[in-house]
Amino acid sequence: MPGSVPDVTGRDAHPDEEHYLVGLDLRGRRVVLIGGGSVVSRRLGTLAASGADIHVIALDPTPTVESFPGITVTTRAYRPGDLAGAWYALACTDDPQVNAEVVAEAEERHIFCVRADDARHGTAVTPASVQHDRLNIGVLASGDHRRSARIRSEIAQGLLDGSLGTPSQGSHPAGVALVGGGPGDPELITVRGRRLLAAADVVVADRLAPPALLAELAPWVEIIDAAKVPYGRAMKQEAINDALVDNARAGKFVVRLKGGDPYVYGRGFEELAACVQAGIPVTVVPGITSAIAAPAAAGIPVTHRGVTHEVVVVSGHLPPGHPESLVDWSALGRLKGTLVLMMAVERLEQFTEALITGGRDPQTPVAVIEQGSMPGQRRLTSTLAAVADDARGQSVRPPAIVVVGEVAAFDAASGTLGRVGV
């Protein structure tokens, strides 16, 4: 036929013909992938999520493919008959002749087959896809993969930021979600956290919850200020628990938005328990804790090969020696690894003195990261003996994270690795 592209299977491929977009129920059904490179790596996640019985046949599968959980990997070349019993197949080798042979066998067995190196000569194509709020969205662009990927990304961004398919008021089932908002930068909240926040009827927000996220909320969303200002005004925990339970019982979907992670000094479990005991459905969405993220944003790894094998995150809510303190400061002073102190700025001198008394070298590097990940971020580098005076002199204020250990002196630009080798 004039204008057609000959196919090795005897069919003619028609570039102008549209594909028929369909969803396949692959639960428990055999899917065979021939090849074990990067293309297969990219497909395994969505195939595994479908519940398919996945079989990979490849001469040299990558470590990611070889170690992927729940699949069968056979290390050898493709052989005719490998597609027996399959419902769906993918030809993903770097050898066009092998891929053509796989497509030919699939055609003979009436199995739809994707050909990764030349989609026109397969019998199926993989759409650029995105999953969001129980939606599976696929984009096909008549073989223009760059265009379909671009449109897919635009759809995903629109769903994520709420500009596309914004939930209507009361569209989410009643219940509570405890959402970690991350260290401060609104882009560091998880995808799931942002999706649930966009669906909220009521948001109970902490002081350290990223304020830019609140600005994105629909006008009908009620915002309850649950701030706990250090040494200042604070909403009692019992009142917060009541706000979550009462609003959920009234048929509303409530998001408890916290800074960092709900379970890292966030009283998240207390709120979980209150909801569960009241019979309220509750979802916990982990967040990026500032104990790790703030140092990372300042160029400090809390662990490093050959330097530190331990990280201890410590609350500075109570001073050393306080009758209610659960921290063994003398034991911390004997540690050699990284200490990350949270809520420690106001009592920094007391904490550094306790560590030195416990045996920590006064010249141990210390870094203080103020407003980590946010536009006003700044980093102070000092030593255990001097950091309290230095922080006072530079008017460091909360929120700030204190990192104690050799990693606190790391500097990527100069290649400095603390005092290693000194």
Tab-separated table of C-alpha atoms in Angstrom:
chain	number	residue	atom	x	y	z
A	1	MET	CA	0.000	0.000	0.000
A	2	PRO	CA	1.479	3.383	-1.001
A	3	GLY	CA	2.663	5.442	1.919
A	4	SER	CA	2.646	2.521	4.353
A	5	VAL	CA	5.566	1.199	6.359
A	6	PRO	CA	6.288	-2.522	5.891
A	7	ASP	CA	6.300	-4.570	9.052
A	8	VAL	CA	8.442	-7.681	9.604
A	9	THR	CA	5.324	-9.535	10.732
A	10	GLY	CA	3.608	-8.991	7.401
A	11	ARG	CA	1.305	-6.232	8.653
A	12	ASP	CA	1.398	-2.685	7.355
A	13	ALA	CA	1.834	0.009	9.958
A	14	HIS	CA	-0.230	3.119	9.317
A	15	PRO	CA	1.317	6.144	11.032
A	16	ASP	CA	-1.870	8.173	10.529
A	17	GLU	CA	-4.093	5.676	12.326
A	18	GLU	CA	-4.851	6.368	15.980
A	19	HIS	CA	-4.275	3.853	18.745
A	20	TYR	CA	-7.170	2.662	20.864
A	21	LEU	CA	-6.523	3.618	24.478
A	22	VAL	CA	-7.655	0.934	26.909
A	23	GLY	CA	-6.979	-0.188	30.480
A	24	LEU	CA	-5.827	-3.774	31.001
A	25	ASP	CA	-6.668	-5.851	34.048
A	26	LEU	CA	-3.349	-7.679	34.519
A	27	ARG	CA	-3.894	-8.950	38.057
A	28	GLY	CA	-2.317	-12.386	38.286
A	29	ARG	CA	-1.845	-12.561	34.523
A	30	ARG	CA	1.480	-13.387	32.913
A	31	VAL	CA	3.372	-10.442	31.409
A	32	VAL	CA	6.694	-11.132	29.656
A	33	LEU	CA	9.415	-8.550	29.159
A	34	ILE	CA	12.264	-9.463	26.835
A	35	GLY	CA	15.287	-7.377	27.814
A	36	GLY	CA	16.537	-6.078	31.121
A	37	GLY	CA	17.852	-2.557	30.584
A	38	SER	CA	16.671	0.945	31.424
A	39	VAL	CA	13.406	0.671	29.488
A	40	VAL	CA	12.389	-2.365	31.527
A	41	SER	CA	13.440	-0.588	34.740
A	42	ARG	CA	11.038	2.225	33.913
A	43	ARG	CA	8.132	-0.126	33.193
A	44	LEU	CA	8.450	-2.435	36.203
A	45	GLY	CA	6.961	-0.046	38.766
A	46	THR	CA	3.624	0.462	37.028
A	47	LEU	CA	3.409	-3.170	35.949
A	48	ALA	CA	4.036	-4.337	39.505
A	49	ALA	CA	1.396	-1.910	40.782
A	50	SER	CA	-1.116	-3.544	38.408
A	51	GLY	CA	-0.620	-6.911	40.128
A	52	ALA	CA	0.750	-8.598	37.011
A	53	ASP	CA	2.711	-11.849	37.123
A	54	ILE	CA	5.927	-10.400	35.682
A	55	HIS	CA	8.593	-12.461	33.909
A	56	VAL	CA	11.785	-10.847	32.603
A	57	ILE	CA	14.073	-12.670	30.174
A	58	ALA	CA	17.390	-10.945	29.527
A	59	LEU	CA	21.010	-11.781	28.820
A	60	ASP	CA	22.362	-9.145	31.188
A	61	PRO	CA	19.685	-7.559	33.381
A	62	THR	CA	20.658	-4.439	35.298
A	63	PRO	CA	21.010	-4.724	39.094
A	64	THR	CA	17.727	-2.810	39.479
A	65	VAL	CA	15.871	-5.295	37.289
A	66	GLU	CA	17.584	-8.325	38.769
A	67	SER	CA	16.726	-7.311	42.342
A	68	PHE	CA	13.200	-6.002	41.705
A	69	PRO	CA	10.901	-7.645	44.276
A	70	GLY	CA	8.154	-10.061	43.298
A	71	ILE	CA	9.159	-10.761	39.690
A	72	THR	CA	10.789	-13.721	37.923
A	73	VAL	CA	14.065	-13.008	36.132
A	74	THR	CA	15.600	-15.527	33.722
A	75	THR	CA	19.161	-14.721	32.643
A	76	ARG	CA	19.499	-15.905	29.036
A	77	ALA	CA	18.704	-14.870	25.473
A	78	TYR	CA	15.170	-14.844	24.097
A	79	ARG	CA	13.902	-18.122	22.655
A	80	PRO	CA	10.800	-18.762	20.545
A	81	GLY	CA	8.065	-19.969	22.890
A	82	ASP	CA	8.964	-17.564	25.713
A	83	LEU	CA	5.650	-15.798	25.284
A	84	ALA	CA	3.562	-18.908	25.892
A	85	GLY	CA	0.748	-18.165	28.306
A	86	ALA	CA	1.359	-14.407	28.283
A	87	TRP	CA	-1.423	-11.842	28.127
A	88	TYR	CA	0.886	-8.932	27.343
A	89	ALA	CA	4.499	-8.625	26.187
A	90	LEU	CA	7.214	-6.011	25.808
A	91	ALA	CA	10.182	-6.320	23.440
A	92	CYS	CA	12.867	-4.163	25.033
A	93	THR	CA	16.249	-5.467	23.912
A	94	ASP	CA	18.885	-3.363	22.147
A	95	ASP	CA	18.820	-5.771	19.182
A	96	PRO	CA	16.173	-4.789	16.550
A	97	GLN	CA	16.154	-8.305	15.071
A	98	VAL	CA	15.348	-9.883	18.444
A	99	ASN	CA	12.616	-7.324	19.068
A	100	ALA	CA	11.130	-8.095	15.659
A	101	GLU	CA	11.134	-11.812	16.467
A	102	VAL	CA	9.368	-11.160	19.785
A	103	VAL	CA	6.688	-9.093	18.040
A	104	ALA	CA	6.252	-11.827	15.425
A	105	GLU	CA	5.720	-14.494	18.095
A	106	ALA	CA	3.279	-12.224	19.907
A	107	GLU	CA	1.366	-11.657	16.680
A	108	GLU	CA	1.147	-15.401	16.098
A	109	ARG	CA	-0.127	-16.002	19.633
A	110	HIS	CA	-2.580	-13.047	19.530
A	111	ILE	CA	-0.723	-11.265	22.335
A	112	PHE	CA	-0.489	-7.497	22.307
A	113	CYS	CA	3.178	-6.491	22.319
A	114	VAL	CA	5.043	-3.213	22.793
A	115	ARG	CA	8.208	-2.798	20.765
A	116	ALA	CA	10.409	-0.320	22.616
A	117	ASP	CA	12.846	0.536	19.812
A	118	ASP	CA	10.206	1.082	17.109
A	119	ALA	CA	6.672	1.575	18.397
A	120	ARG	CA	5.186	1.576	14.875
A	121	HIS	CA	6.021	-2.087	14.445
A	122	GLY	CA	4.540	-3.311	17.708
A	123	THR	CA	0.878	-4.076	18.313
A	124	ALA	CA	0.591	-1.873	21.398
A	125	VAL	CA	2.165	1.325	22.708
A	126	THR	CA	2.770	2.466	26.261
A	127	PRO	CA	1.168	5.847	26.955
A	128	ALA	CA	2.873	8.566	28.949
A	129	SER	CA	0.991	8.121	32.201
A	130	VAL	CA	0.366	9.719	35.568
A	131	GLN	CA	-1.538	8.500	38.624
A	132	HIS	CA	-3.404	10.953	40.837
A	133	ASP	CA	-6.119	10.528	43.456
A	134	ARG	CA	-7.240	7.113	42.170
A	135	LEU	CA	-7.070	8.332	38.565
A	136	ASN	CA	-4.907	6.680	35.907
A	137	ILE	CA	-4.302	9.112	33.058
A	138	GLY	CA	-2.580	8.116	29.823
A	139	VAL	CA	-1.502	10.301	26.918
A	140	LEU	CA	-0.865	9.098	23.364
A	141	ALA	CA	0.303	11.494	20.645
A	142	SER	CA	0.391	9.362	17.471
A	143	GLY	CA	3.926	8.194	18.164
A	144	ASP	CA	5.308	11.604	19.182
A	145	HIS	CA	6.742	10.473	22.514
A	146	ARG	CA	8.215	13.848	23.412
A	147	ARG	CA	4.864	15.537	22.975
A	148	SER	CA	2.976	12.915	24.975
A	149	ALA	CA	5.550	13.142	27.796
A	150	ARG	CA	5.301	16.934	27.805
A	151	ILE	CA	1.503	16.918	27.943
A	152	ARG	CA	1.585	14.247	30.642
A	153	SER	CA	3.907	16.436	32.741
A	154	GLU	CA	1.636	19.455	32.294
A	155	ILE	CA	-1.400	17.425	33.373
A	156	ALA	CA	0.481	16.071	36.386
A	157	GLN	CA	1.545	19.558	37.451
A	158	GLY	CA	-1.988	20.886	37.060
A	159	LEU	CA	-3.407	18.069	39.170
A	160	LEU	CA	-0.701	18.554	41.770
A	161	ASP	CA	-1.039	22.316	42.204
A	162	GLY	CA	-4.836	22.233	41.985
A	163	SER	CA	-5.176	24.263	38.783
A	164	LEU	CA	-6.658	21.221	37.024
A	165	GLY	CA	-9.463	19.214	38.525
A	166	THR	CA	-9.583	21.202	41.784
A	167	PRO	CA	-11.685	19.217	44.275
A	168	SER	CA	-15.086	20.724	45.021
A	169	GLN	CA	-16.189	21.482	48.533
A	170	GLY	CA	-17.052	18.315	50.455
A	171	SER	CA	-15.796	16.008	47.690
A	172	HIS	CA	-13.443	14.039	49.957
A	173	PRO	CA	-14.853	11.520	52.460
A	174	ALA	CA	-14.876	12.722	56.070
A	175	GLY	CA	-11.815	11.882	58.118
A	176	VAL	CA	-8.412	13.190	59.148
A	177	ALA	CA	-5.009	13.240	57.446
A	178	LEU	CA	-1.886	13.985	59.486
A	179	VAL	CA	0.373	15.575	56.882
A	180	GLY	CA	4.052	16.432	57.232
A	181	GLY	CA	4.675	19.673	55.364
A	182	GLY	CA	8.455	19.345	55.218
A	183	PRO	CA	11.151	21.763	56.384
A	184	GLY	CA	9.608	24.972	55.059
A	185	ASP	CA	10.020	25.154	51.292
A	186	PRO	CA	6.486	24.510	49.959
A	187	GLU	CA	7.901	22.370	47.134
A	188	LEU	CA	9.294	19.878	49.655
A	189	ILE	CA	5.922	18.570	50.786
A	190	THR	CA	5.188	15.088	49.434
A	191	VAL	CA	2.960	14.632	46.390
A	192	ARG	CA	0.366	12.828	48.487
A	193	GLY	CA	0.458	15.493	51.171
A	194	ARG	CA	-0.180	18.248	48.656
A	195	ARG	CA	-3.004	16.302	47.020
A	196	LEU	CA	-4.798	15.740	50.328
A	197	LEU	CA	-4.264	19.350	51.352
A	198	ALA	CA	-5.988	20.503	48.153
A	199	ALA	CA	-9.012	18.353	49.064
A	200	ALA	CA	-9.348	19.608	52.654
A	201	ASP	CA	-12.463	21.233	54.102
A	202	VAL	CA	-10.599	22.203	57.286
A	203	VAL	CA	-6.841	22.661	57.818
A	204	VAL	CA	-5.424	22.653	61.333
A	205	ALA	CA	-2.024	24.260	60.767
A	206	ASP	CA	1.140	24.434	62.860
A	207	ARG	CA	3.314	27.536	63.068
A	208	LEU	CA	6.049	25.808	61.051
A	209	ALA	CA	3.722	24.507	58.332
A	210	PRO	CA	4.794	26.106	55.006
A	211	PRO	CA	2.619	29.259	54.791
A	212	ALA	CA	2.727	29.311	50.985
A	213	LEU	CA	0.695	26.091	51.001
A	214	LEU	CA	-2.083	27.771	52.964
A	215	ALA	CA	-2.255	30.548	50.385
A	216	GLU	CA	-3.162	27.963	47.731
A	217	LEU	CA	-6.254	26.712	49.558
A	218	ALA	CA	-9.732	27.248	48.167
A	219	PRO	CA	-11.656	30.166	49.726
A	220	TRP	CA	-14.139	27.889	51.506
A	221	VAL	CA	-11.426	26.031	53.442
A	222	GLU	CA	-11.437	26.808	57.153
A	223	ILE	CA	-7.959	27.313	58.622
A	224	ILE	CA	-7.497	26.695	62.348
A	225	ASP	CA	-4.312	28.199	63.795
A	226	ALA	CA	-2.744	25.550	66.023
A	227	ALA	CA	0.576	27.337	66.464
A	228	LYS	CA	2.832	26.541	69.403
A	229	VAL	CA	5.100	29.562	69.761
A	230	PRO	CA	8.267	28.721	71.775
A	231	TYR	CA	7.882	30.229	75.253
A	232	GLY	CA	4.732	31.992	74.038
A	233	ARG	CA	1.123	31.380	73.078
A	234	ALA	CA	0.132	27.831	72.212
A	235	MET	CA	-3.034	25.936	71.383
A	236	LYS	CA	-3.372	23.114	73.898
A	237	GLN	CA	-2.953	19.626	72.489
A	238	GLU	CA	-6.338	18.570	73.826
A	239	ALA	CA	-7.974	21.411	71.902
A	240	ILE	CA	-6.173	20.343	68.725
A	241	ASN	CA	-7.351	16.760	69.180
A	242	ASP	CA	-10.928	17.989	69.713
A	243	ALA	CA	-10.768	20.152	66.572
A	244	LEU	CA	-9.721	17.144	64.478
A	245	VAL	CA	-12.360	14.812	65.890
A	246	ASP	CA	-15.257	17.295	66.010
A	247	ASN	CA	-14.799	18.502	62.443
A	248	ALA	CA	-14.458	14.957	61.093
A	249	ARG	CA	-17.613	13.939	62.962
A	250	ALA	CA	-19.362	16.880	61.290
A	251	GLY	CA	-18.652	15.240	57.929
A	252	LYS	CA	-15.580	17.260	56.986
A	253	PHE	CA	-12.209	16.175	55.674
A	254	VAL	CA	-9.576	17.592	58.010
A	255	VAL	CA	-5.876	17.975	57.258
A	256	ARG	CA	-3.562	18.446	60.216
A	257	LEU	CA	-0.676	20.233	58.527
A	258	LYS	CA	2.619	20.169	60.395
A	259	GLY	CA	6.133	21.285	59.677
A	260	GLY	CA	8.627	18.487	59.092
A	261	ASP	CA	7.298	15.014	59.865
A	262	PRO	CA	4.243	14.355	62.083
A	263	TYR	CA	6.147	11.846	64.211
A	264	VAL	CA	9.404	13.770	64.741
A	265	TYR	CA	8.644	15.969	67.760
A	266	GLY	CA	5.265	16.670	66.201
A	267	ARG	CA	2.936	14.861	68.639
A	268	GLY	CA	1.549	13.019	65.648
A	269	PHE	CA	0.901	9.783	67.492
A	270	GLU	CA	-1.151	11.570	70.143
A	271	GLU	CA	-3.384	12.927	67.398
A	272	LEU	CA	-3.537	9.555	65.652
A	273	ALA	CA	-4.609	7.886	68.893
A	274	ALA	CA	-7.283	10.523	69.547
A	275	CYS	CA	-8.768	9.981	66.094
A	276	VAL	CA	-8.624	6.186	66.230
A	277	GLN	CA	-10.207	6.078	69.682
A	278	ALA	CA	-13.000	8.330	68.431
A	279	GLY	CA	-13.598	6.031	65.445
A	280	ILE	CA	-12.370	8.602	62.916
A	281	PRO	CA	-10.648	7.349	59.712
A	282	VAL	CA	-7.123	8.738	59.756
A	283	THR	CA	-4.244	8.742	57.274
A	284	VAL	CA	-0.645	9.546	58.158
A	285	VAL	CA	1.475	11.159	55.440
A	286	PRO	CA	5.180	11.277	56.410
A	287	GLY	CA	7.106	14.464	55.759
A	288	ILE	CA	10.746	15.434	55.287
A	289	THR	CA	12.051	16.242	58.744
A	290	SER	CA	14.134	19.392	59.139
A	291	ALA	CA	16.622	17.353	61.192
A	292	ILE	CA	17.859	15.902	57.914
A	293	ALA	CA	16.644	18.455	55.364
A	294	ALA	CA	18.018	21.649	56.915
A	295	PRO	CA	21.604	20.331	57.067
A	296	ALA	CA	21.219	18.949	53.545
A	297	ALA	CA	19.993	22.318	52.266
A	298	ALA	CA	23.102	23.881	53.790
A	299	GLY	CA	25.420	21.350	52.147
A	300	ILE	CA	25.894	19.177	55.241
A	301	PRO	CA	25.385	15.393	55.104
A	302	VAL	CA	24.478	14.002	58.516
A	303	THR	CA	26.393	10.818	57.620
A	304	HIS	CA	29.513	10.338	55.540
A	305	ARG	CA	31.535	7.272	54.684
A	306	GLY	CA	34.587	6.943	56.934
A	307	VAL	CA	33.574	9.898	59.106
A	308	THR	CA	30.398	9.063	61.024
A	309	HIS	CA	28.286	5.943	61.315
A	310	GLU	CA	25.627	7.346	63.624
A	311	VAL	CA	23.101	10.171	63.775
A	312	VAL	CA	21.244	11.080	66.956
A	313	VAL	CA	18.358	13.564	66.806
A	314	VAL	CA	17.828	15.294	70.152
A	315	SER	CA	15.077	17.584	71.426
A	316	GLY	CA	16.173	20.828	73.055
A	317	HIS	CA	12.733	21.433	74.537
A	318	LEU	CA	14.035	20.936	78.076
A	319	PRO	CA	17.452	21.926	79.493
A	320	PRO	CA	19.981	19.405	80.822
A	321	GLY	CA	19.178	18.454	84.390
A	322	HIS	CA	15.462	19.234	84.098
A	323	PRO	CA	13.460	16.662	86.100
A	324	GLU	CA	11.280	15.854	83.074
A	325	SER	CA	14.150	15.533	80.592
A	326	LEU	CA	14.608	12.079	79.060
A	327	VAL	CA	17.973	12.915	77.451
A	328	ASP	CA	21.218	11.440	78.820
A	329	TRP	CA	23.531	14.345	77.987
A	330	SER	CA	26.584	12.662	79.486
A	331	ALA	CA	26.076	9.687	77.125
A	332	LEU	CA	25.689	12.054	74.179
A	333	GLY	CA	28.967	13.707	75.140
A	334	ARG	CA	30.753	10.378	74.700
A	335	LEU	CA	29.417	9.768	71.196
A	336	LYS	CA	31.670	10.389	68.187
A	337	GLY	CA	29.031	10.668	65.474
A	338	THR	CA	26.610	13.402	64.432
A	339	LEU	CA	24.205	15.065	66.844
A	340	VAL	CA	21.298	17.054	65.470
A	341	LEU	CA	19.702	19.342	68.051
A	342	MET	CA	16.183	20.622	67.414
A	343	MET	CA	14.526	23.477	69.327
A	344	ALA	CA	17.924	24.205	70.861
A	345	VAL	CA	18.737	27.841	70.014
A	346	GLU	CA	17.431	29.437	73.211
A	347	ARG	CA	19.467	27.078	75.439
A	348	LEU	CA	22.413	26.462	73.168
A	349	GLU	CA	25.003	27.373	75.809
A	350	GLN	CA	23.555	24.877	78.281
A	351	PHE	CA	23.574	22.089	75.707
A	352	THR	CA	27.146	22.727	74.534
A	353	GLU	CA	28.397	22.870	78.113
A	354	ALA	CA	26.672	19.553	78.883
A	355	LEU	CA	28.280	17.907	75.838
A	356	ILE	CA	31.745	19.197	76.722
A	357	THR	CA	31.295	18.076	80.322
A	358	GLY	CA	30.257	14.674	79.006
A	359	GLY	CA	33.526	14.350	77.081
A	360	ARG	CA	32.932	15.893	73.646
A	361	ASP	CA	35.947	17.782	72.289
A	362	PRO	CA	35.376	21.566	72.636
A	363	GLN	CA	36.823	22.004	69.126
A	364	THR	CA	34.205	19.736	67.545
A	365	PRO	CA	32.725	21.534	64.512
A	366	VAL	CA	29.191	22.860	64.936
A	367	ALA	CA	26.854	24.332	62.332
A	368	VAL	CA	23.638	26.234	62.972
A	369	ILE	CA	21.201	26.391	60.054
A	370	GLU	CA	18.540	29.030	60.443
A	371	GLN	CA	15.354	28.832	58.336
A	372	GLY	CA	16.605	25.760	56.503
A	373	SER	CA	15.312	25.396	52.901
A	374	MET	CA	13.588	28.806	53.043
A	375	PRO	CA	14.589	32.076	51.344
A	376	GLY	CA	16.107	33.456	54.566
A	377	GLN	CA	18.339	30.420	55.134
A	378	ARG	CA	21.761	31.121	56.603
A	379	ARG	CA	24.492	28.921	58.047
A	380	LEU	CA	26.801	29.646	60.956
A	381	THR	CA	29.866	27.408	61.335
A	382	SER	CA	31.701	27.377	64.654
A	383	THR	CA	32.977	25.006	67.345
A	384	LEU	CA	31.304	23.436	70.345
A	385	ALA	CA	33.109	25.826	72.684
A	386	ALA	CA	32.290	28.992	70.739
A	387	VAL	CA	28.965	28.393	68.984
A	388	ALA	CA	26.721	29.791	71.724
A	389	ASP	CA	28.546	33.136	71.701
A	390	ASP	CA	28.732	33.180	67.906
A	391	ALA	CA	25.013	32.461	67.534
A	392	ARG	CA	24.209	35.193	70.049
A	393	GLY	CA	26.476	37.621	68.244
A	394	GLN	CA	24.772	36.938	64.918
A	395	SER	CA	21.263	37.075	66.425
A	396	VAL	CA	20.313	33.553	65.349
A	397	ARG	CA	16.622	32.892	65.955
A	398	PRO	CA	14.336	29.864	65.654
A	399	PRO	CA	13.556	27.914	63.581
A	400	ALA	CA	17.128	26.650	63.475
A	401	ILE	CA	18.857	23.279	63.476
A	402	VAL	CA	22.158	22.662	65.269
A	403	VAL	CA	24.532	20.034	63.858
A	404	VAL	CA	27.387	18.808	66.067
A	405	GLY	CA	30.158	16.661	64.574
A	406	GLU	CA	32.819	16.557	61.899
A	407	VAL	CA	30.242	16.843	59.124
A	408	ALA	CA	29.326	20.332	60.376
A	409	ALA	CA	32.569	21.670	58.865
A	410	PHE	CA	32.122	20.016	55.474
A	411	ASP	CA	32.424	22.367	52.519
A	412	ALA	CA	31.837	21.024	49.009
A	413	ALA	CA	33.414	24.009	47.262
A	414	SER	CA	36.792	23.595	48.951
A	415	GLY	CA	36.557	19.849	49.503
A	416	THR	CA	36.920	20.322	53.279
A	417	LEU	CA	35.848	17.263	55.279
A	418	GLY	CA	35.847	18.546	58.839
A	419	ARG	CA	39.026	17.803	60.701
A	420	VAL	CA	39.656	14.473	59.001
A	421	GLY	CA	43.362	13.935	58.544
A	422	VAL	CA	44.309	16.914	60.708
